[in-house]
CSV table of C-alpha atoms and ligand atoms in Angstrom, one decimal:
chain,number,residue,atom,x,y,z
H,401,UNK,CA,-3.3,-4.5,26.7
H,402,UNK,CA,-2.2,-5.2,23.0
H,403,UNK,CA,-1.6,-7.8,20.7
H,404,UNK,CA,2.2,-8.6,19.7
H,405,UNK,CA,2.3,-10.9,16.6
H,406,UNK,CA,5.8,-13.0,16.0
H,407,UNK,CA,7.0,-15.3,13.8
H,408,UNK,CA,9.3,-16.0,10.8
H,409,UNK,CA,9.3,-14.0,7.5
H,410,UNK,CA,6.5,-14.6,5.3
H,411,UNK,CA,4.4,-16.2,8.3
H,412,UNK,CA,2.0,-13.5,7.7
H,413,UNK,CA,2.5,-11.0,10.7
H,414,UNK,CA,1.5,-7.5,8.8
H,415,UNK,CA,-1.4,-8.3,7.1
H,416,UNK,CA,-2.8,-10.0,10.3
H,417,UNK,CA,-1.9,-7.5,12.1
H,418,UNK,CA,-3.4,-5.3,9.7
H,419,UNK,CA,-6.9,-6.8,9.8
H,420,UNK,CA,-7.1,-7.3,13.6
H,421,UNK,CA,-6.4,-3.5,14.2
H,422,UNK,CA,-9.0,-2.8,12.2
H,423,UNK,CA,-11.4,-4.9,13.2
H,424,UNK,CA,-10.7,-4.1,16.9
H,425,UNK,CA,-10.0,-0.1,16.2
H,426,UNK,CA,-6.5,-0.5,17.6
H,427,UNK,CA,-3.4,1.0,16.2
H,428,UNK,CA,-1.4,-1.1,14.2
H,429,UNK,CA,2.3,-0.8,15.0
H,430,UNK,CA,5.3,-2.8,12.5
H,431,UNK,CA,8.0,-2.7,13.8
H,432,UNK,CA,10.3,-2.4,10.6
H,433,UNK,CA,8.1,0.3,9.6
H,434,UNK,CA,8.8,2.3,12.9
H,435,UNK,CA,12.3,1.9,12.2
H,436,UNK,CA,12.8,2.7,8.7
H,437,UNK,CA,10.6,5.9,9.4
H,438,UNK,CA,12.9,7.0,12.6
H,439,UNK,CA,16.0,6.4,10.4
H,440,UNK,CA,14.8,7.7,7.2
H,441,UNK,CA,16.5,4.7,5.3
H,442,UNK,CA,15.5,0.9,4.5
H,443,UNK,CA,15.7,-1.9,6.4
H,444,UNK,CA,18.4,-3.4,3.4
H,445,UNK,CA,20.3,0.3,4.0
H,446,UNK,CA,20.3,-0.1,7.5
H,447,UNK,CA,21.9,-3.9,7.2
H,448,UNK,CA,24.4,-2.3,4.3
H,449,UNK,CA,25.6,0.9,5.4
H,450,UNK,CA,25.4,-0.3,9.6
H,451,UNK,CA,25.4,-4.1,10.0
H,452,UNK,CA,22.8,-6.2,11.4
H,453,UNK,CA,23.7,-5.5,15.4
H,454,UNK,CA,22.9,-1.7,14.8
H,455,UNK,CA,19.3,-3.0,13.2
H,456,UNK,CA,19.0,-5.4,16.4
H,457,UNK,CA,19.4,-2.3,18.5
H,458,UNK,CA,17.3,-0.2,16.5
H,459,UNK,CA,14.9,-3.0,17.3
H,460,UNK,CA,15.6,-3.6,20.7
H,461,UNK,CA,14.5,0.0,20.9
H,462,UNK,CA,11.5,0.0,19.0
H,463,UNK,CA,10.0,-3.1,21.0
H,464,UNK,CA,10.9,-1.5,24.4
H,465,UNK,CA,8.7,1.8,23.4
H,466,UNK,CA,6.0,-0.1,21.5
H,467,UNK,CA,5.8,-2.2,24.9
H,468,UNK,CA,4.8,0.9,26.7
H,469,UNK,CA,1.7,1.8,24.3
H,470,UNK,CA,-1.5,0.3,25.2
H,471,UNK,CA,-4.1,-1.0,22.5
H,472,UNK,CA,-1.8,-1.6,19.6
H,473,UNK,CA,-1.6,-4.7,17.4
H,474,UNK,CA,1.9,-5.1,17.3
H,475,UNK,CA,3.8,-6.9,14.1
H,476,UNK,CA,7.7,-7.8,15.1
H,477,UNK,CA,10.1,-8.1,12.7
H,478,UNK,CA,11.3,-12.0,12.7
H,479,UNK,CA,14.4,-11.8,14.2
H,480,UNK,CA,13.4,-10.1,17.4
H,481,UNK,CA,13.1,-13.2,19.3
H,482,UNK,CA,17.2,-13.9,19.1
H,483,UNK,CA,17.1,-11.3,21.9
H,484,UNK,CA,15.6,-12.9,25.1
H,485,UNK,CA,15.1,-9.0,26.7
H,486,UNK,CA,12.4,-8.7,23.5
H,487,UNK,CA,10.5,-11.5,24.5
H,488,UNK,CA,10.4,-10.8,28.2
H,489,UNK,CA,9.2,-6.8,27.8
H,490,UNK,CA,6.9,-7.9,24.4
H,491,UNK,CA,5.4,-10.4,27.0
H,492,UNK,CA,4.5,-8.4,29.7
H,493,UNK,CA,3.1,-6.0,27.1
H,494,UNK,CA,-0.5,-7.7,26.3
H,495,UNK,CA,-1.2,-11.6,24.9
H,496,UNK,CA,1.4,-12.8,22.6
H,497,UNK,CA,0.8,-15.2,19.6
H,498,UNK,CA,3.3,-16.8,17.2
H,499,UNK,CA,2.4,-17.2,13.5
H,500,UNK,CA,3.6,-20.3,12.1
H,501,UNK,CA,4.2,-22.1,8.2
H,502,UNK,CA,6.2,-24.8,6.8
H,503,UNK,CA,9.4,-23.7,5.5
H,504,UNK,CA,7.9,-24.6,1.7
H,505,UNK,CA,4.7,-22.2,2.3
H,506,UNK,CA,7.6,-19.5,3.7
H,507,UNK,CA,9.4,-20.0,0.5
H,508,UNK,CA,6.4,-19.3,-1.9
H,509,UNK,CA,5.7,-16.3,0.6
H,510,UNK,CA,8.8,-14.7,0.9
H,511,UNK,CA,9.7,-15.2,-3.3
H,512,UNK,CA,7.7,-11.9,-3.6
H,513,UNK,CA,9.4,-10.3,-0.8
H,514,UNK,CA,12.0,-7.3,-1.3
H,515,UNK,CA,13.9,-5.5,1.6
H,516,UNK,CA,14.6,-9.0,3.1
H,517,UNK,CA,18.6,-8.8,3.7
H,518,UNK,CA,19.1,-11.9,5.6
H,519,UNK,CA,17.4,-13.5,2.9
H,520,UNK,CA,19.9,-12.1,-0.1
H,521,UNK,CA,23.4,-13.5,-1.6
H,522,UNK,CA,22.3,-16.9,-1.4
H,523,UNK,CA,20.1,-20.1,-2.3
H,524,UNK,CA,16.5,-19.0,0.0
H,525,UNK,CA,15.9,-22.2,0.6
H,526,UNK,CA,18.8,-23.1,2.3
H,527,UNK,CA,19.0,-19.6,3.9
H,528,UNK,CA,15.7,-19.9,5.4
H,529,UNK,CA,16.2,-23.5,6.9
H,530,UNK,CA,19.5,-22.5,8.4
H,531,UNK,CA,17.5,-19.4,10.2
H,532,UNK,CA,14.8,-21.8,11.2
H,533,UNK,CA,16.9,-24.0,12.4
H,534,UNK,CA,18.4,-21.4,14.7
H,535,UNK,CA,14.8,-19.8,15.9
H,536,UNK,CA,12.4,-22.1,16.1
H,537,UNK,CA,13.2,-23.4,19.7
H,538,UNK,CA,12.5,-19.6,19.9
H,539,UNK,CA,8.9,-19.1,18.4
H,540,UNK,CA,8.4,-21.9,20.1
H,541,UNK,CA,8.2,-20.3,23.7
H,542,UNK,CA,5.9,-17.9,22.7
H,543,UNK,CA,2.3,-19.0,24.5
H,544,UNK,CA,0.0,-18.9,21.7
H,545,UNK,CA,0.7,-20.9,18.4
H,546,UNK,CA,-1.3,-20.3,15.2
H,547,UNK,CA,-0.8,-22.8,11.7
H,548,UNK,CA,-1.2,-20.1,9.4
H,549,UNK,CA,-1.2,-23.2,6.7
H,550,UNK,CA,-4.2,-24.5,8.2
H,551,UNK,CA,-6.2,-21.3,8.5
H,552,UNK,CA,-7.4,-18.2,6.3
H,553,UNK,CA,-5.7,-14.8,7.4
H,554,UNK,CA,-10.4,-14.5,8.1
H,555,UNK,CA,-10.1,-17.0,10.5
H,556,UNK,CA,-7.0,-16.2,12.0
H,557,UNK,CA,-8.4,-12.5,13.1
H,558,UNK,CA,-11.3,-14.1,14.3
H,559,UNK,CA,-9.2,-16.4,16.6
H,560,UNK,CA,-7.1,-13.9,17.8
H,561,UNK,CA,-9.9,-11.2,18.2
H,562,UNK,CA,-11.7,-13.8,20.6
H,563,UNK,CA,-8.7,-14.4,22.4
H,564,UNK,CA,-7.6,-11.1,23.4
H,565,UNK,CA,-11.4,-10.4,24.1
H,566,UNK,CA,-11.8,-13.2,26.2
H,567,UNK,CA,-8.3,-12.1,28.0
H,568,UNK,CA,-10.0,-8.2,28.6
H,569,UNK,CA,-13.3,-9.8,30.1
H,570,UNK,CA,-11.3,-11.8,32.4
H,571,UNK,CA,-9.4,-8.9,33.4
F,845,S3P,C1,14.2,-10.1,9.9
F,845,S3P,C2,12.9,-10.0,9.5
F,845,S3P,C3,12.4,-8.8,8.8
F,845,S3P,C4,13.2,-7.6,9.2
F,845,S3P,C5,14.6,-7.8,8.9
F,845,S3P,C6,15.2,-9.0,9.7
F,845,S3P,C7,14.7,-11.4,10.5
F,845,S3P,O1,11.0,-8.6,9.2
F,845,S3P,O2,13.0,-7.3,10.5
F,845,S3P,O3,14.8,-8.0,7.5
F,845,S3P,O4,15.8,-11.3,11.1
F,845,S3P,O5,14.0,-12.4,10.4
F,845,S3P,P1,9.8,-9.5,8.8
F,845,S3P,O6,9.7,-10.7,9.7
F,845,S3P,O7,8.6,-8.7,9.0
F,845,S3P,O8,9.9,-9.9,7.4
């Protein structure tokens, strides 16, 4: 069983991911993290010097191992959903939860944000309604929907902590 966290940039994946590892003495895996350590570069130096369908297959990688572990709060990077095989070997890895925001509370997230390549060489705004557009129909499969507008990152662990609880006593 582990927890794999999704959603858009700035949604709030890594510190809730953070939090409910600790809280439930799981690892916490990031996925960006995992790959800039196994390539010794950045995530914008892997988009520069490769192109972002080498980073998808670093990716693609990455979830396909992670999806082996057991007990590991998960946090994917927010493009892994483009890739339906992601989804389907995330899913059958443990319980699955999307983190969502309005694209203004994104904005004032991601402002502070560095190492965000598809974000760069343009107006943000724009860029991140144009990758919204294209995703959400994605996000939106996943089974588990959390407002991260609506909620404190608190409240959030707690909800997910009784989730996967409930899941492992029903098990
Ligand atoms: C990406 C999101 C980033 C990172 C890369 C591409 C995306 O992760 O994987 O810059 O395609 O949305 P975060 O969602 O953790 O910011």
């Amino acid at each position: 069983m582990n927890i794999v966290l999704f959603g858009f940039m700035g949604t709030g994946k890594t510190s809730v991911g953070k939090k409910l590892a600790e809280q439930l003495g799981w690892t916490f895996a990031d996925m960006d993290e995992v790959i800039q350590q196994r390539e010794g570069r950045s995530i914008r130096e892997i988009f520069a010097q490769d192109g972002e369908p080498r980073f998808r297959k670093l990716e693609k990688e990455v979830a396909a191992e992670l999806a082996l572990g057991e007990h590991q709060v998960i946090s994917t990077g927010g493009g892994v959903v483009l890739d339906p095989e992601n989804i389907r070997c995330l899913q059958s890895c443990g319980l699955c939860v999307c983190l969502q925001a309005d694209e203004a509370t994104i904005l004032k997230r991601v402002e502070k944000m560095k190492d965000r390549p598809l974000l760069e060489g343009g107006e943000k705004a724009e860029r991140i309604r144009a990758l919204l557009h294209q995703r959400q129909p994605l996000y939106d499969t996943i089974p588990v929907q959390i407002d991260t507008t609506a909620h404190t990152l608190e409240d959030m662990v707690q909800i997910i902590a009784g989730m996967i609880m409930r899941k492992m006593c029903a098990k």
